[in-house]
Coordinates of N, CA and C in Angstrom, one line a residue:
X1 N -5.9 108.2 108.7 CA -5.6 109.5 107.5 C -6.3 109.7 107.5
X2 N -5.8 111.3 107.5 CA -7.0 112.2 107.7 C -6.9 113.0 106.1
X3 N -8.5 113.2 105.9 CA -8.2 113.9 105.0 C -7.1 114.9 104.3
X4 N -6.8 115.6 103.0 CA -5.8 116.6 102.6 C -6.7 117.7 102.3
X5 N -8.1 117.8 102.5 CA -8.8 119.1 102.1 C -9.8 119.2 103.3
X6 N -10.5 119.9 103.9 CA -11.5 120.0 104.9 C -12.4 120.1 103.9
X7 N -13.4 119.4 104.7 CA -15.2 120.1 103.7 C -16.1 120.0 105.1
X8 N -16.9 121.3 105.0 CA -17.2 121.7 106.7 C -18.5 121.6 105.8
X9 N -19.8 121.4 106.8 CA -20.9 121.4 106.7 C -21.8 121.8 108.4
X10 N -22.8 122.6 108.3 CA -23.9 122.4 109.5 C -25.0 121.5 109.8
X11 N -24.6 121.0 110.8 CA -25.9 119.7 110.8 C -26.8 121.1 112.6
X12 N -28.1 120.3 111.8 CA -29.0 120.5 113.1 C -29.3 119.5 113.8
X13 N -29.9 120.0 115.4 CA -30.1 119.2 116.4 C -31.5 119.6 116.9
X14 N -32.4 120.0 116.5 CA -33.2 120.4 117.6 C -33.4 121.9 116.9
X15 N -33.4 122.5 118.2 CA -32.7 124.4 117.9 C -31.2 124.4 117.9
X16 N -30.8 124.0 117.7 CA -29.2 124.2 117.8 C -28.7 123.8 116.5
X17 N -27.9 123.8 116.2 CA -27.0 124.1 114.7 C -25.5 123.5 115.0
X18 N -24.6 123.3 114.8 CA -23.3 123.2 114.6 C -22.8 122.9 113.4
X19 N -21.4 123.0 113.5 CA -20.5 123.0 112.7 C -19.8 121.8 112.1
X20 N -19.8 121.1 111.0 CA -18.7 120.0 111.4 C -18.1 119.5 110.3
X21 N -16.7 118.9 110.0 CA -15.9 119.0 109.2 C -15.0 117.5 108.9
X22 N -14.6 116.8 107.9 CA -14.3 115.7 106.9 C -13.7 115.5 107.9
X23 N -12.7 116.3 108.1 CA -11.6 116.0 109.2 C -11.8 115.3 110.6
X24 N -13.1 115.8 111.1 CA -13.3 115.1 112.5 C -14.1 116.0 113.7
X25 N -13.6 117.5 113.5 CA -14.4 118.2 114.4 C -15.1 118.7 114.0
X26 N -16.0 119.1 115.2 CA -16.9 119.5 115.4 C -16.7 120.7 116.4
X27 N -17.7 121.9 116.0 CA -17.7 123.4 116.3 C -19.3 123.4 117.9
X28 N -18.8 124.0 118.8 CA -19.9 124.3 119.5 C -21.2 124.1 118.5
X29 N -22.2 123.9 119.6 CA -23.9 124.4 119.3 C -24.1 125.4 119.5
X30 N -24.8 126.2 118.6 CA -24.6 127.3 118.2 C -26.7 127.6 118.3
X31 N -27.0 128.4 118.6 CA -28.6 128.4 118.5 C -28.9 129.8 116.9
X32 N -27.3 130.0 116.6 CA -27.8 131.0 115.2 C -27.4 129.9 114.1
X33 N -27.8 129.7 112.8 CA -27.2 128.8 112.2 C -26.1 129.6 111.3
X34 N -26.3 131.2 111.8 CA -24.9 131.9 111.0 C -24.0 131.5 111.7
X35 N -23.8 131.5 113.3 CA -23.0 131.4 114.1 C -21.9 130.0 113.6
X36 N -23.2 129.2 113.9 CA -22.5 128.1 112.9 C -21.7 128.0 112.0
X37 N -22.0 128.6 110.9 CA -21.1 128.7 109.4 C -20.6 129.5 109.5
X38 N -20.0 130.5 110.5 CA -19.0 131.5 110.5 C -17.8 130.8 111.6
X39 N -17.9 129.6 112.3 CA -17.6 128.7 113.3 C -17.0 127.9 111.6
X40 N -17.5 127.2 110.9 CA -17.0 126.6 110.4 C -16.0 126.9 108.8
X41 N -16.4 127.7 108.6 CA -15.7 129.1 108.0 C -14.2 129.5 108.6
X42 N -14.2 129.8 110.0 CA -12.5 130.0 110.4 C -11.8 128.6 110.4
X43 N -12.8 127.4 110.6 CA -11.9 126.1 110.9 C -11.7 125.8 109.7
X44 N -11.9 126.4 108.5 CA -11.5 125.6 107.0 C -10.1 126.7 106.3
X45 N -10.3 128.1 107.1 CA -9.4 129.1 107.2 C -8.3 129.1 108.2
X46 N -8.2 128.6 109.0 CA -7.1 128.2 109.9 C -6.1 127.1 110.3
X47 N -7.2 126.0 109.1 CA -6.5 125.1 108.6 C -5.6 124.6 108.0
X48 N -4.6 124.0 108.1 CA -3.4 124.1 106.8 C -4.1 123.0 105.5
X49 N -4.5 123.5 104.3 CA -4.8 122.4 103.9 C -6.0 122.4 103.2
X50 N -7.0 123.3 103.6 CA -8.6 123.9 104.1 C -8.9 124.1 102.5
X51 N -10.2 123.7 102.3 CA -10.8 124.2 100.7 C -11.3 125.2 99.9

């Protein structure tokens, strides 16, 4: 069962950052932390029931 609300975070792996969500979604690895945060925000706003 998927959570009703999406909770996104950014995670660093070496020199890359990526966005993750409590629903299981993972964004692409980015060198820019800001771009990873933008990916997370876009996921939340595009998903019904987002945070």
